Each structure stands twice: as structure tokens, then as C-alpha cells.
Amino acid sequence: MTAILDAAGGDTAIENSLLEADDEESLQTQILGLTPEYSGGNFDLATSSSRLAAAHLYDHETMFSVSDTRIWVESYYLNGDYDPDSIAGGYSLGSFGLTGGYEAGTPFGRVGLSANISWGSNSNGTVDAEVDASHYEAALHWREQLGGLLMFARGSFAYVGYSSERTFEGDLDGTADDDEDDDEAGFLRVASGDFDGLLYSGLVGASYQAKLGQRFTLTPLVSLEYFRLDEDGYEETGGGDGMNLIVEDRSSDSLSINSTLALAYAIGPQQPDMIPMSIEIEAGRRTVLNGSLGDTIAEFEDVGDSFRLMAPDIESAWLGEISIIGGGYDFLWSVNAAAEHEGDRTVYSLRAGLGIAF
């Protein structure tokens, strides 16, 4: 708070707007408009995109018997919110992505290369602040099937380009134009900055598909995942002395275990030359074992004293997904709708994809 007031002294309009705030909520909103993103939205957006790109590994049906070589392509969309009780610290996520790759058989299992590209944003609805993200990811994976047991592992590296823009909207008493009906005049300050991020991830797990008669299957899955996001520091421009920030580097990481159980029903009987259309319902839990979001350390350009914004904890989450699949002896199509929720955070996603063996 001290750093914000000191910096506001270099911009009379911002200083007067803070001093003339009508109530506590208005003052808190204005102060939030002078702070950078710090509540974990960038980490949530990057890891959610990477998880969706890795989801194809879990499909038993893509272990085609006709060939151990396949290609696949998927598109996905995600939308989510973190909405804590406090006025500060929330965010909304939105992203669209495309992912695909190539998998081939080896003496020790099937090995594949894949790419994932997504474009998304992390915005704060309380104030006009948004971080746009362009996500470019490359991954290497391994899969092996022994009867009903499917084992998998994946490692990935992603470059994320960020573009941040914050808008401070202030009000001044007694400075309105003559044709205004009230005694308040608004003004805007816009600060923007570009920076880079690097995302590293690792995943290992297994699932077992048990057939229950001719139509039902039951599939428990357990996986261990790790993410680390390193974000570069950056300097803002455009907002003036009372708003431009110098933000330091920030690192966040998370180690989690996922455990789910899926029940599928095949509408038609299994045939040698086709995969019958099936409906699958999956539910489970992601439990955070270790890791934390990095705190945000910044300073105003002409003040010099840095301040620290404490990040919230990374929360475990309940998971749920509904899938519809179908295909032939050498191809599989799928449509998936998923959600995860815990406390103040909810994320929804949609995926649609096609895999072909050759």
C-alpha cells in the first residue's frame, strides 16, 4: 500500500482519485487496478492446456491391433473461473487449442511425438486487466499395453508468450465538463508489458480396463504429474509514473496425483472391424502433493521500493468427464466434456478428436 501511495504522488490524477474514493470497496478496486496479475491464472491456463493435450494417452481404444502406428488430431476449448470471497485475487480463463501427433511401435512399446498450440487469456473481472497467452508445446510420450493394463509416460516443454494490459479507471470530483449532469469526471491509465514463460511437465501413470459382460467396461486410472512454469520479469509502458511497474521473475510448480474411475457402455456389440459407439462417465480426484504458486514482486518505476503480493495455494480438485466415442478397426473419433471443481475454482473443457492407424 505504501508503494502505491508513493507512486501515486507522481500522478496527480491517480493520487486524487484514491484520496476521493467514495467507499472502501471503491478504494480496493482502484488499488487492485494498480497491481499486476498475482493469483495464479497464468499457471492455471498453461497447465490446463497441457493436460488437455495429454489426455489422448489414456484411451485404450487407440492401441489399435491392426497397426502400432497412428496419427491423431484434436481441438479443445476451456473456460474457467477462480472467484474467491475477497474483492482481489480472482480470474477468468478462456482458451482454444489444437494438438496432434505421430505414434509408432518399437520393441519396448509405442513412442510418439506431439505438438500443442493454444491461444488464451487470463482476465480479472473486478478491474479491466487481462493477460493474453500464446502457448507452443512439444512432447514425447511412451505407451505399452499388457492385456487390460495400459501404461504411459510423457514429458513436454512449452514456450508461452504473454502480453499484459492493465487499465486504471479513476474519478475526480469537481472536474467534469460543463455539459455533464454530475460532478465527477473519469480518466484512464493503461499500462502494458510483454514477457515470456517456459513450462516443463512430466507425467507417468497406468490404467486397467476390465470388461463387464459384452457392453460395459470399468477402468480405474492413477497418474502422477509435475508442472513447473518460469515467467520472466518485465517492465510496463504507457501507464505513466503512477502506474508503470517493473515486475520480477516468478516461478510456480505443482506435483499432483490423479485417481479416476470410468464406466463405459457400448451401444452395440464389439465387432472385429469396428469400435461400437460408447458412452463413458469418469469421475475422480486430483490431489496436490507438493508445490506452490510464486509470489509476485514488483516496484513502481520511479519509487524504488518493491512490494510483494502473496499467491493463493494450489488447490486439489474433483474431476468429472463424459465421453462419446466410436470408430472402425483403424480409426477412432471422440467427443469429451469435462469439469474440475474445488472451492472457489471451476474449469470446464471440451475436446473433439480423430485418430487413424496406418
Tab-separated table of C-alpha atoms in Angstrom:
chain	number	residue	atom	x	y	z
A	1	MET	CA	0.000	0.000	0.000
A	2	THR	CA	2.849	2.397	0.860
A	3	ALA	CA	4.494	1.836	-2.531
A	4	ILE	CA	1.189	2.519	-4.330
A	5	LEU	CA	0.642	5.795	-2.454
A	6	ASP	CA	4.242	6.872	-3.047
A	7	ALA	CA	3.925	6.166	-6.776
A	8	ALA	CA	0.563	7.938	-6.952
A	9	GLY	CA	2.370	11.088	-5.870
A	10	GLY	CA	3.910	11.164	-9.345
A	11	ASP	CA	0.461	11.248	-10.992
A	12	THR	CA	-1.872	13.871	-9.512
A	13	ALA	CA	-4.973	12.375	-11.125
A	14	ILE	CA	-4.353	8.900	-9.665
A	15	GLU	CA	-3.472	10.371	-6.274
A	16	ASN	CA	-6.653	12.459	-6.114
A	17	SER	CA	-8.786	9.541	-7.325
A	18	LEU	CA	-7.508	7.353	-4.481
A	19	LEU	CA	-7.993	10.086	-1.896
A	20	GLU	CA	-11.511	10.855	-3.109
A	21	ALA	CA	-12.785	7.259	-3.280
A	22	ASP	CA	-16.419	7.107	-2.187
A	23	ASP	CA	-16.115	3.976	-0.033
A	24	GLU	CA	-13.806	1.121	0.945
A	25	GLU	CA	-14.869	-1.112	-1.958
A	26	SER	CA	-14.175	1.638	-4.487
A	27	LEU	CA	-10.730	2.228	-2.965
A	28	GLN	CA	-9.914	-1.511	-3.019
A	29	THR	CA	-10.956	-1.747	-6.672
A	30	GLN	CA	-8.722	1.183	-7.616
A	31	ILE	CA	-5.770	-0.281	-5.713
A	32	LEU	CA	-6.300	-3.629	-7.436
A	33	GLY	CA	-6.125	-1.804	-10.768
A	34	LEU	CA	-2.617	-0.661	-9.840
A	35	THR	CA	-1.289	-4.190	-9.164
A	36	PRO	CA	-0.099	-6.900	-11.577
A	37	GLU	CA	-1.569	-10.392	-12.043
A	38	TYR	CA	-0.657	-12.462	-8.980
A	39	SER	CA	-3.397	-15.030	-8.265
A	40	GLY	CA	-2.156	-17.964	-10.379
A	41	GLY	CA	-4.200	-17.532	-13.550
A	42	ASN	CA	-1.173	-17.813	-15.842
A	43	PHE	CA	-0.148	-21.111	-14.220
A	44	ASP	CA	-3.714	-22.453	-14.329
A	45	LEU	CA	-4.103	-21.588	-18.012
A	46	ALA	CA	-0.780	-23.145	-19.079
A	47	THR	CA	-1.200	-26.373	-17.105
A	48	SER	CA	-4.833	-26.819	-18.183
A	49	SER	CA	-3.802	-26.596	-21.843
A	50	SER	CA	-1.014	-29.126	-21.345
A	51	ARG	CA	-3.343	-31.563	-19.531
A	52	LEU	CA	-5.862	-31.454	-22.370
A	53	ALA	CA	-3.105	-32.168	-24.901
A	54	ALA	CA	-2.002	-35.221	-22.876
A	55	ALA	CA	-5.483	-36.724	-22.453
A	56	HIS	CA	-5.207	-38.892	-25.587
A	57	LEU	CA	-2.672	-41.108	-23.787
A	58	TYR	CA	-5.397	-42.600	-21.604
A	59	ASP	CA	-7.512	-44.050	-24.455
A	60	HIS	CA	-7.281	-47.858	-24.560
A	61	GLU	CA	-9.152	-47.868	-27.878
A	62	THR	CA	-6.308	-46.025	-29.625
A	63	MET	CA	-3.998	-49.007	-29.056
A	64	PHE	CA	-5.103	-50.310	-32.456
A	65	SER	CA	-4.447	-54.002	-33.140
A	66	VAL	CA	-4.301	-53.562	-36.917
A	67	SER	CA	-1.185	-51.354	-36.644
A	68	ASP	CA	1.020	-49.859	-33.971
A	69	THR	CA	1.441	-46.649	-35.987
A	70	ARG	CA	-1.106	-43.857	-35.753
A	71	ILE	CA	-1.622	-40.146	-36.185
A	72	TRP	CA	-4.176	-38.041	-34.365
A	73	VAL	CA	-5.513	-34.500	-34.203
A	74	GLU	CA	-7.701	-32.847	-31.557
A	75	SER	CA	-9.186	-29.439	-30.921
A	76	TYR	CA	-10.169	-28.219	-27.479
A	77	TYR	CA	-11.724	-25.306	-25.658
A	78	LEU	CA	-11.537	-24.464	-21.960
A	79	ASN	CA	-13.230	-21.894	-19.775
A	80	GLY	CA	-12.841	-21.374	-16.060
A	81	ASP	CA	-13.125	-19.062	-13.080
A	82	TYR	CA	-11.424	-18.587	-9.747
A	83	ASP	CA	-13.700	-16.428	-7.611
A	84	PRO	CA	-12.581	-16.037	-4.001
A	85	ASP	CA	-14.658	-14.162	-1.453
A	86	SER	CA	-12.249	-11.224	-1.355
A	87	ILE	CA	-12.502	-8.428	-3.938
A	88	ALA	CA	-8.957	-9.151	-5.142
A	89	GLY	CA	-7.290	-12.241	-6.460
A	90	GLY	CA	-9.843	-13.749	-8.851
A	91	TYR	CA	-9.561	-14.508	-12.546
A	92	SER	CA	-11.383	-15.900	-15.579
A	93	LEU	CA	-9.774	-18.207	-18.135
A	94	GLY	CA	-10.551	-18.896	-21.762
A	95	SER	CA	-8.534	-20.783	-24.366
A	96	PHE	CA	-8.774	-22.571	-27.712
A	97	GLY	CA	-6.166	-25.090	-28.817
A	98	LEU	CA	-5.109	-27.609	-31.434
A	99	THR	CA	-2.979	-30.666	-30.733
A	100	GLY	CA	-1.837	-33.672	-32.717
A	101	GLY	CA	0.994	-36.078	-33.253
A	102	TYR	CA	2.524	-39.292	-34.522
A	103	GLU	CA	2.991	-42.605	-32.676
A	104	ALA	CA	4.925	-45.676	-33.817
A	105	GLY	CA	5.736	-49.095	-32.412
A	106	THR	CA	9.155	-50.022	-31.028
A	107	PRO	CA	10.492	-53.195	-29.340
A	108	PHE	CA	9.767	-51.610	-25.953
A	109	GLY	CA	6.349	-50.058	-26.603
A	110	ARG	CA	4.830	-47.292	-28.651
A	111	VAL	CA	6.627	-43.958	-28.778
A	112	GLY	CA	5.181	-40.713	-30.041
A	113	LEU	CA	5.865	-37.052	-30.734
A	114	SER	CA	3.186	-34.389	-30.449
A	115	ALA	CA	2.604	-30.653	-30.651
A	116	ASN	CA	0.118	-28.429	-28.865
A	117	ILE	CA	-0.755	-24.844	-29.773
A	118	SER	CA	-3.280	-22.731	-27.892
A	119	TRP	CA	-4.371	-19.121	-27.618
A	120	GLY	CA	-5.985	-17.938	-24.423
A	121	SER	CA	-6.417	-15.223	-21.846
A	122	ASN	CA	-6.405	-14.745	-18.087
A	123	SER	CA	-8.522	-11.783	-17.070
A	124	ASN	CA	-9.632	-10.125	-13.842
A	125	GLY	CA	-13.301	-9.214	-13.927
A	126	THR	CA	-13.130	-6.853	-10.957
A	127	VAL	CA	-10.910	-4.454	-12.902
A	128	ASP	CA	-10.067	-4.159	-16.590
A	129	ALA	CA	-6.907	-6.295	-16.598
A	130	GLU	CA	-6.000	-9.139	-18.942
A	131	VAL	CA	-3.024	-11.314	-19.841
A	132	ASP	CA	-3.132	-12.896	-23.304
A	133	ALA	CA	-1.120	-16.096	-23.774
A	134	SER	CA	0.168	-17.940	-26.857
A	135	HIS	CA	1.204	-21.486	-25.901
A	136	TYR	CA	3.532	-23.632	-28.071
A	137	GLU	CA	4.308	-27.096	-26.697
A	138	ALA	CA	6.274	-30.132	-27.868
A	139	ALA	CA	6.004	-33.518	-26.142
A	140	LEU	CA	7.479	-37.010	-26.220
A	141	HIS	CA	5.455	-39.954	-24.883
A	142	TRP	CA	5.593	-43.724	-24.390
A	143	ARG	CA	2.743	-46.236	-24.081
A	144	GLU	CA	2.589	-50.017	-23.584
A	145	GLN	CA	-0.361	-52.360	-23.241
A	146	LEU	CA	-0.312	-55.729	-21.480
A	147	GLY	CA	-3.770	-57.259	-21.661
A	148	GLY	CA	-6.106	-54.799	-19.997
A	149	LEU	CA	-3.229	-52.829	-18.457
A	150	LEU	CA	-2.175	-49.608	-20.206
A	151	MET	CA	0.981	-47.831	-19.023
A	152	PHE	CA	2.051	-44.385	-20.211
A	153	ALA	CA	4.609	-41.636	-19.662
A	154	ARG	CA	5.008	-38.151	-21.140
A	155	GLY	CA	7.429	-35.265	-20.956
A	156	SER	CA	6.838	-31.865	-22.508
A	157	PHE	CA	8.324	-28.411	-22.934
A	158	ALA	CA	6.335	-25.299	-23.823
A	159	TYR	CA	7.116	-21.712	-24.676
A	160	VAL	CA	4.392	-19.259	-23.640
A	161	GLY	CA	4.330	-15.688	-24.905
A	162	TYR	CA	2.439	-13.300	-22.628
A	163	SER	CA	1.009	-9.842	-23.299
A	164	SER	CA	-0.335	-7.992	-20.268
A	165	GLU	CA	-2.580	-4.934	-20.186
A	166	ARG	CA	-3.966	-3.205	-17.090
A	167	THR	CA	-6.414	-0.306	-17.141
A	168	PHE	CA	-6.842	2.041	-14.188
A	169	GLU	CA	-10.185	3.839	-14.225
A	170	GLY	CA	-10.295	6.798	-11.880
A	171	ASP	CA	-12.798	9.509	-10.928
A	172	LEU	CA	-12.137	13.105	-9.987
A	173	ASP	CA	-14.626	15.340	-8.194
A	174	GLY	CA	-15.327	18.785	-9.475
A	175	THR	CA	-13.595	18.478	-12.866
A	176	ALA	CA	-16.457	17.416	-15.100
A	177	ASP	CA	-17.203	19.249	-18.321
A	178	ASP	CA	-19.932	21.902	-18.200
A	179	ASP	CA	-22.350	19.662	-20.108
A	180	GLU	CA	-22.064	16.852	-17.557
A	181	ASP	CA	-25.014	16.306	-15.222
A	182	ASP	CA	-22.849	15.091	-12.328
A	183	ASP	CA	-19.742	16.374	-10.614
A	184	GLU	CA	-17.389	13.522	-11.493
A	185	ALA	CA	-15.057	13.092	-14.468
A	186	GLY	CA	-13.430	9.801	-15.327
A	187	PHE	CA	-9.947	9.193	-16.681
A	188	LEU	CA	-7.974	6.157	-17.787
A	189	ARG	CA	-4.379	4.970	-17.499
A	190	VAL	CA	-3.288	1.899	-19.480
A	191	ALA	CA	-0.063	0.008	-18.702
A	192	SER	CA	1.120	-2.875	-20.881
A	193	GLY	CA	4.037	-5.284	-20.959
A	194	ASP	CA	5.225	-8.371	-22.826
A	195	PHE	CA	7.115	-11.283	-21.301
A	196	ASP	CA	7.952	-14.947	-21.844
A	197	GLY	CA	7.310	-18.132	-19.904
A	198	LEU	CA	8.654	-21.689	-20.056
A	199	LEU	CA	6.508	-24.647	-18.952
A	200	TYR	CA	8.011	-28.046	-18.132
A	201	SER	CA	5.884	-31.093	-17.398
A	202	GLY	CA	6.203	-34.790	-16.635
A	203	LEU	CA	3.512	-37.462	-16.439
A	204	VAL	CA	3.549	-41.162	-15.609
A	205	GLY	CA	0.626	-43.475	-14.944
A	206	ALA	CA	-1.372	-46.599	-15.667
A	207	SER	CA	-4.957	-47.730	-16.099
A	208	TYR	CA	-6.679	-51.106	-16.274
A	209	GLN	CA	-9.706	-51.784	-18.440
A	210	ALA	CA	-11.932	-54.591	-17.123
A	211	LYS	CA	-14.744	-55.914	-19.301
A	212	LEU	CA	-18.066	-56.445	-17.539
A	213	GLY	CA	-20.017	-58.580	-19.982
A	214	GLN	CA	-20.463	-57.593	-23.628
A	215	ARG	CA	-21.366	-53.937	-23.181
A	216	PHE	CA	-19.772	-52.500	-20.019
A	217	THR	CA	-16.152	-51.706	-19.130
A	218	LEU	CA	-14.722	-50.363	-15.882
A	219	THR	CA	-11.394	-48.506	-15.982
A	220	PRO	CA	-9.534	-47.236	-12.903
A	221	LEU	CA	-6.631	-44.858	-13.615
A	222	VAL	CA	-3.788	-43.492	-11.491
A	223	SER	CA	-1.215	-40.959	-12.672
A	224	LEU	CA	1.456	-38.704	-11.211
A	225	GLU	CA	2.075	-35.320	-12.842
A	226	TYR	CA	4.523	-32.459	-12.361
A	227	PHE	CA	4.416	-28.926	-13.777
A	228	ARG	CA	6.817	-26.006	-13.479
A	229	LEU	CA	6.258	-22.569	-15.020
A	230	ASP	CA	9.057	-19.991	-15.105
A	231	GLU	CA	7.893	-16.488	-16.048
A	232	ASP	CA	10.349	-13.748	-16.998
A	233	GLY	CA	10.251	-10.336	-15.421
A	234	TYR	CA	9.114	-7.353	-17.458
A	235	GLU	CA	8.743	-3.561	-17.486
A	236	GLU	CA	5.456	-1.903	-18.293
A	237	THR	CA	4.971	1.121	-20.532
A	238	GLY	CA	2.151	3.524	-21.277
A	239	GLY	CA	0.700	3.974	-17.793
A	240	GLY	CA	2.865	6.825	-16.585
A	241	ASP	CA	4.849	7.286	-13.382
A	242	GLY	CA	1.955	6.398	-11.102
A	243	MET	CA	1.138	3.074	-12.765
A	244	ASN	CA	4.015	1.511	-14.734
A	245	LEU	CA	5.539	-1.444	-12.888
A	246	ILE	CA	8.797	-3.370	-13.020
A	247	VAL	CA	7.845	-6.986	-12.275
A	248	GLU	CA	10.428	-9.589	-11.228
A	249	ASP	CA	10.807	-13.177	-12.466
A	250	ARG	CA	8.351	-15.672	-10.989
A	251	SER	CA	8.338	-19.495	-10.727
A	252	SER	CA	5.489	-21.858	-9.813
A	253	ASP	CA	5.337	-25.640	-9.619
A	254	SER	CA	2.961	-28.441	-8.677
A	255	LEU	CA	3.225	-32.191	-8.025
A	256	SER	CA	-0.143	-33.995	-8.074
A	257	ILE	CA	-1.634	-37.469	-8.166
A	258	ASN	CA	-4.762	-38.161	-10.227
A	259	SER	CA	-7.076	-41.063	-9.469
A	260	THR	CA	-10.236	-41.669	-11.506
A	261	LEU	CA	-12.745	-44.414	-12.262
A	262	ALA	CA	-14.547	-44.633	-15.619
A	263	LEU	CA	-17.621	-46.676	-16.532
A	264	ALA	CA	-18.385	-47.128	-20.246
A	265	TYR	CA	-21.390	-48.600	-22.048
A	266	ALA	CA	-21.159	-49.776	-25.675
A	267	ILE	CA	-24.397	-49.191	-27.575
A	268	GLY	CA	-23.606	-52.019	-29.979
A	269	PRO	CA	-21.681	-55.307	-29.661
A	270	GLN	CA	-17.941	-55.422	-30.246
A	271	GLN	CA	-17.094	-56.252	-33.868
A	272	PRO	CA	-13.710	-57.148	-35.429
A	273	ASP	CA	-13.981	-54.315	-37.948
A	274	MET	CA	-15.467	-51.565	-35.770
A	275	ILE	CA	-15.426	-49.841	-32.410
A	276	PRO	CA	-19.071	-49.520	-31.333
A	277	MET	CA	-20.285	-46.114	-30.245
A	278	SER	CA	-19.858	-45.928	-26.474
A	279	ILE	CA	-20.734	-43.518	-23.702
A	280	GLU	CA	-18.282	-43.173	-20.810
A	281	ILE	CA	-18.632	-41.409	-17.473
A	282	GLU	CA	-15.477	-40.748	-15.443
A	283	ALA	CA	-15.018	-39.207	-12.002
A	284	GLY	CA	-12.134	-38.820	-9.594
A	285	ARG	CA	-9.783	-36.546	-7.718
A	286	ARG	CA	-6.597	-34.602	-8.344
A	287	THR	CA	-4.660	-34.337	-5.082
A	288	VAL	CA	-1.863	-31.799	-4.800
A	289	LEU	CA	1.126	-33.387	-3.070
A	290	ASN	CA	3.600	-30.517	-3.223
A	291	GLY	CA	4.347	-27.231	-4.921
A	292	SER	CA	3.241	-23.616	-4.773
A	293	LEU	CA	2.480	-20.566	-6.852
A	294	GLY	CA	5.241	-17.991	-6.921
A	295	ASP	CA	4.657	-14.695	-5.128
A	296	THR	CA	4.681	-11.580	-7.303
A	297	ILE	CA	7.356	-8.990	-6.512
A	298	ALA	CA	7.147	-5.619	-8.271
A	299	GLU	CA	8.033	-1.972	-7.925
A	300	PHE	CA	6.829	1.250	-9.498
A	301	GLU	CA	9.270	2.798	-11.940
A	302	ASP	CA	10.134	5.938	-10.023
A	303	VAL	CA	9.626	4.734	-6.450
A	304	GLY	CA	12.247	2.016	-5.992
A	305	ASP	CA	10.682	0.210	-3.037
A	306	SER	CA	9.401	-3.226	-4.082
A	307	PHE	CA	6.257	-4.853	-2.743
A	308	ARG	CA	5.191	-8.493	-2.578
A	309	LEU	CA	1.769	-9.931	-3.464
A	310	MET	CA	1.173	-13.307	-1.859
A	311	ALA	CA	-0.169	-16.019	-4.173
A	312	PRO	CA	-3.001	-18.330	-3.068
A	313	ASP	CA	-2.445	-22.040	-2.501
A	314	ILE	CA	-2.829	-24.512	-5.357
A	315	GLU	CA	-5.984	-26.468	-4.619
A	316	SER	CA	-6.795	-30.117	-5.191
A	317	ALA	CA	-9.863	-30.684	-7.361
A	318	TRP	CA	-12.720	-33.070	-8.074
A	319	LEU	CA	-12.727	-34.292	-11.675
A	320	GLY	CA	-15.543	-35.385	-13.969
A	321	GLU	CA	-15.838	-36.207	-17.669
A	322	ILE	CA	-18.414	-37.529	-20.148
A	323	SER	CA	-17.164	-39.011	-23.429
A	324	ILE	CA	-18.715	-40.391	-26.599
A	325	ILE	CA	-16.507	-42.490	-28.880
A	326	GLY	CA	-16.827	-44.651	-31.945
A	327	GLY	CA	-14.924	-45.808	-34.998
A	328	GLY	CA	-13.622	-48.695	-37.059
A	329	TYR	CA	-10.755	-51.158	-36.909
A	330	ASP	CA	-8.283	-48.430	-37.954
A	331	PHE	CA	-9.787	-45.145	-36.719
A	332	LEU	CA	-11.415	-43.625	-33.642
A	333	TRP	CA	-13.387	-40.425	-33.165
A	334	SER	CA	-14.205	-38.948	-29.760
A	335	VAL	CA	-16.031	-36.041	-28.146
A	336	ASN	CA	-15.332	-35.228	-24.497
A	337	ALA	CA	-16.794	-32.739	-21.998
A	338	ALA	CA	-15.017	-32.348	-18.657
A	339	ALA	CA	-15.114	-30.255	-15.498
A	340	GLU	CA	-12.983	-29.840	-12.401
A	341	HIS	CA	-14.039	-28.040	-9.257
A	342	GLU	CA	-12.790	-27.264	-5.797
A	343	GLY	CA	-13.801	-24.394	-3.525
A	344	ASP	CA	-13.697	-21.140	-5.485
A	345	ARG	CA	-12.270	-22.594	-8.728
A	346	THR	CA	-14.114	-24.303	-11.613
A	347	VAL	CA	-12.782	-25.169	-15.082
A	348	TYR	CA	-14.809	-26.626	-17.973
A	349	SER	CA	-13.398	-28.078	-21.183
A	350	LEU	CA	-14.485	-29.625	-24.485
A	351	ARG	CA	-12.386	-31.874	-26.756
A	352	ALA	CA	-13.029	-33.422	-30.136
A	353	GLY	CA	-10.546	-35.606	-31.973
A	354	LEU	CA	-9.787	-38.194	-34.601
A	355	GLY	CA	-7.100	-40.916	-34.559
A	356	ILE	CA	-6.099	-43.050	-37.539
A	357	ALA	CA	-3.920	-46.167	-37.669
A	358	PHE	CA	-1.951	-46.968	-40.822
